[in-house]
């Protein structure tokens, strides 16, 4: 799991400082569903972008 900035969370939903995740290493916002093409690439790219911004800007 991550927060909205792609920061990895521990089992207690606390941010693990310095660890970011996106794509297939993370849980998908749609859960087990796959409503259509782009369901993995879309969130992966979006959260990769968010994580990159957060990593650069702190
Ligand atoms: C045939 C096919 C069709 C698909 N079609 C669609 C589609 O139409 N729409 C859609 O949304 N999704 C589609 N997907 C799924 C989508 O491609 C993946 O969900 C997406 O690429 C995952 O991105 P990722 O960055 O999480 O992982 P990946 O793209 O798998 O990237 C992981 C990277 O980590 C590297 N790596 C692995 N181990 C290490 C290591 N130890 N050290 C350093 N690097 C390492 C790998 O070489 C790889 O470059 C498709 C997948 C396949 C296989």
PDB file of C-alpha atoms and ligand atoms in Angstrom:
ATOM      1  CA  UNK A   1       0.000   0.000   0.000  1.00  0.00           C
ATOM      2  CA  UNK A   2       1.033   3.606  -0.586  1.00  0.00           C
ATOM      3  CA  UNK A   3      -0.409   6.988   0.219  1.00  0.00           C
ATOM      4  CA  UNK A   4      -1.468   9.437  -2.491  1.00  0.00           C
ATOM      5  CA  UNK A   5       2.143  10.541  -2.982  1.00  0.00           C
ATOM      6  CA  UNK A   6       3.375   7.017  -3.668  1.00  0.00           C
ATOM      7  CA  UNK A   7       5.060   6.716  -0.275  1.00  0.00           C
ATOM      8  CA  UNK A   8       5.106   3.109   0.904  1.00  0.00           C
ATOM      9  CA  UNK A   9       3.110   2.370   4.061  1.00  0.00           C
ATOM     10  CA  UNK A  10       3.874  -0.179   6.748  1.00  0.00           C
ATOM     11  CA  UNK A  11       1.203  -2.607   8.088  1.00  0.00           C
ATOM     12  CA  UNK A  12       0.036   0.130  10.471  1.00  0.00           C
ATOM     13  CA  UNK A  13      -0.443   2.627   7.606  1.00  0.00           C
ATOM     14  CA  UNK A  14       2.591   4.630   8.695  1.00  0.00           C
ATOM     15  CA  UNK A  15       4.847   6.099   5.996  1.00  0.00           C
ATOM     16  CA  UNK A  16       8.180   4.300   5.525  1.00  0.00           C
ATOM     17  CA  UNK A  17      10.507   7.254   5.047  1.00  0.00           C
ATOM     18  CA  UNK A  18      12.406   7.252   1.768  1.00  0.00           C
ATOM     19  CA  UNK A  19      10.559   4.279   0.243  1.00  0.00           C
ATOM     20  CA  UNK A  20       8.265   4.886  -2.733  1.00  0.00           C
ATOM     21  CA  UNK A  21       6.312   2.409  -4.848  1.00  0.00           C
ATOM     22  CA  UNK A  22       4.150   2.383  -7.971  1.00  0.00           C
ATOM     23  CA  UNK A  23       2.959  -0.081 -10.591  1.00  0.00           C
ATOM     24  CA  UNK A  24       2.740  -3.803 -10.071  1.00  0.00           C
ATOM     25  CA  UNK A  25       4.593  -3.629  -6.756  1.00  0.00           C
ATOM     26  CA  UNK A  26       1.560  -1.876  -5.244  1.00  0.00           C
ATOM     27  CA  UNK A  27      -2.057  -2.792  -4.674  1.00  0.00           C
ATOM     28  CA  UNK A  28      -4.338  -1.539  -7.440  1.00  0.00           C
ATOM     29  CA  UNK A  29      -7.075   1.020  -6.693  1.00  0.00           C
ATOM     30  CA  UNK A  30      -9.555  -1.288  -8.487  1.00  0.00           C
ATOM     31  CA  UNK A  31      -8.746  -4.227  -6.205  1.00  0.00           C
ATOM     32  CA  UNK A  32      -9.159  -7.564  -7.976  1.00  0.00           C
ATOM     33  CA  UNK A  33     -11.237  -6.034 -10.797  1.00  0.00           C
ATOM     34  CA  UNK A  34     -10.042  -5.275 -14.325  1.00  0.00           C
ATOM     35  CA  UNK A  35     -12.714  -3.035 -15.881  1.00  0.00           C
ATOM     36  CA  UNK A  36     -10.777  -2.285 -19.062  1.00  0.00           C
ATOM     37  CA  UNK A  37      -7.533  -1.704 -20.920  1.00  0.00           C
ATOM     38  CA  UNK A  38      -5.155   0.622 -19.111  1.00  0.00           C
ATOM     39  CA  UNK A  39      -6.227  -0.428 -15.647  1.00  0.00           C
ATOM     40  CA  UNK A  40      -2.682  -1.304 -14.677  1.00  0.00           C
ATOM     41  CA  UNK A  41      -0.704   1.185 -16.785  1.00  0.00           C
ATOM     42  CA  UNK A  42      -2.919   4.157 -15.859  1.00  0.00           C
ATOM     43  CA  UNK A  43      -2.539   3.932 -12.076  1.00  0.00           C
ATOM     44  CA  UNK A  44       1.104   2.898 -12.458  1.00  0.00           C
ATOM     45  CA  UNK A  45       1.994   5.970 -14.492  1.00  0.00           C
ATOM     46  CA  UNK A  46      -0.115   8.287 -12.345  1.00  0.00           C
ATOM     47  CA  UNK A  47       1.376   7.091  -9.075  1.00  0.00           C
ATOM     48  CA  UNK A  48       4.871   6.984 -10.545  1.00  0.00           C
ATOM     49  CA  UNK A  49       4.474  10.633 -11.441  1.00  0.00           C
ATOM     50  CA  UNK A  50       3.100  11.489  -7.987  1.00  0.00           C
ATOM     51  CA  UNK A  51       5.908   9.584  -6.274  1.00  0.00           C
ATOM     52  CA  UNK A  52       8.548  11.279  -8.424  1.00  0.00           C
ATOM     53  CA  UNK A  53       7.185  14.708  -7.601  1.00  0.00           C
ATOM     54  CA  UNK A  54       7.121  13.908  -3.897  1.00  0.00           C
ATOM     55  CA  UNK A  55      10.624  12.450  -3.939  1.00  0.00           C
ATOM     56  CA  UNK A  56      12.014  15.570  -5.612  1.00  0.00           C
ATOM     57  CA  UNK A  57      10.069  18.130  -3.608  1.00  0.00           C
ATOM     58  CA  UNK A  58      10.232  16.361  -0.236  1.00  0.00           C
TER      59      UNK A  58
HETATM   60  C1  LIG B   1       1.339  -8.757 -23.137  1.00  0.00           C
HETATM   61  C2  LIG B   1       0.917  -7.713 -22.127  1.00  0.00           C
HETATM   62  C3  LIG B   1      -0.074  -6.797 -22.474  1.00  0.00           C
HETATM   63  C4  LIG B   1      -0.481  -5.807 -21.568  1.00  0.00           C
HETATM   64  N1  LIG B   1      -1.446  -4.922 -21.930  1.00  0.00           N
HETATM   65  C5  LIG B   1      -1.817  -3.952 -21.069  1.00  0.00           C
HETATM   66  C6  LIG B   1      -2.797  -2.980 -21.440  1.00  0.00           C
HETATM   67  O1  LIG B   1      -3.345  -2.980 -22.552  1.00  0.00           O
HETATM   68  N2  LIG B   1      -3.135  -2.033 -20.536  1.00  0.00           N
HETATM   69  C7  LIG B   1      -2.576  -1.989 -19.293  1.00  0.00           C
HETATM   70  O2  LIG B   1      -2.922  -1.097 -18.525  1.00  0.00           O
HETATM   71  N3  LIG B   1      -1.640  -2.898 -18.925  1.00  0.00           N
HETATM   72  C8  LIG B   1      -1.258  -3.855 -19.766  1.00  0.00           C
HETATM   73  N4  LIG B   1      -0.316  -4.791 -19.386  1.00  0.00           N
HETATM   74  C9  LIG B   1       0.222  -4.717 -18.033  1.00  0.00           C
HETATM   75  C10 LIG B   1       1.303  -3.643 -17.947  1.00  0.00           C
HETATM   76  O3  LIG B   1       2.219  -3.787 -19.008  1.00  0.00           O
HETATM   77  C11 LIG B   1       2.016  -3.815 -16.600  1.00  0.00           C
HETATM   78  O4  LIG B   1       1.047  -3.783 -15.564  1.00  0.00           O
HETATM   79  C12 LIG B   1       3.031  -2.694 -16.389  1.00  0.00           C
HETATM   80  O5  LIG B   1       4.013  -2.716 -17.390  1.00  0.00           O
HETATM   81  C13 LIG B   1       3.691  -2.847 -15.032  1.00  0.00           C
HETATM   82  O6  LIG B   1       4.616  -1.809 -14.911  1.00  0.00           O
HETATM   83  P1  LIG B   1       5.652  -1.827 -13.734  1.00  0.00           P
HETATM   84  O7  LIG B   1       6.522  -0.611 -13.938  1.00  0.00           O
HETATM   85  O8  LIG B   1       4.954  -1.999 -12.427  1.00  0.00           O
HETATM   86  O9  LIG B   1       6.499  -3.163 -13.940  1.00  0.00           O
HETATM   87  P2  LIG B   1       7.419  -3.588 -15.178  1.00  0.00           P
HETATM   88  O10 LIG B   1       7.007  -2.890 -16.431  1.00  0.00           O
HETATM   89  O11 LIG B   1       7.425  -5.086 -15.122  1.00  0.00           O
HETATM   90  O12 LIG B   1       8.825  -3.009 -14.774  1.00  0.00           O
HETATM   91  C14 LIG B   1       9.627  -3.622 -13.792  1.00  0.00           C
HETATM   92  C15 LIG B   1      11.074  -3.363 -14.188  1.00  0.00           C
HETATM   93  O13 LIG B   1      11.905  -3.780 -13.100  1.00  0.00           O
HETATM   94  C16 LIG B   1      12.996  -4.457 -13.678  1.00  0.00           C
HETATM   95  N5  LIG B   1      13.551  -5.324 -12.629  1.00  0.00           N
HETATM   96  C17 LIG B   1      13.073  -6.520 -12.201  1.00  0.00           C
HETATM   97  N6  LIG B   1      13.847  -7.006 -11.229  1.00  0.00           N
HETATM   98  C18 LIG B   1      14.820  -6.085 -11.024  1.00  0.00           C
HETATM   99  C19 LIG B   1      15.936  -6.025 -10.141  1.00  0.00           C
HETATM  100  N7  LIG B   1      16.199  -6.981  -9.243  1.00  0.00           N
HETATM  101  N8  LIG B   1      16.722  -4.937 -10.206  1.00  0.00           N
HETATM  102  C20 LIG B   1      16.467  -3.942 -11.088  1.00  0.00           C
HETATM  103  N9  LIG B   1      15.424  -3.941 -11.966  1.00  0.00           N
HETATM  104  C21 LIG B   1      14.628  -5.015 -11.917  1.00  0.00           C
HETATM  105  C22 LIG B   1      12.460  -5.192 -14.882  1.00  0.00           C
HETATM  106  O14 LIG B   1      13.498  -5.491 -15.788  1.00  0.00           O
HETATM  107  C23 LIG B   1      11.503  -4.160 -15.439  1.00  0.00           C
HETATM  108  O15 LIG B   1      12.113  -3.257 -16.346  1.00  0.00           O
HETATM  109  C24 LIG B   1       0.122  -5.759 -20.279  1.00  0.00           C
HETATM  110  C25 LIG B   1       1.117  -6.681 -19.954  1.00  0.00           C
HETATM  111  C26 LIG B   1       1.514  -7.652 -20.850  1.00  0.00           C
HETATM  112  C27 LIG B   1       2.615  -8.625 -20.455  1.00  0.00           C
END
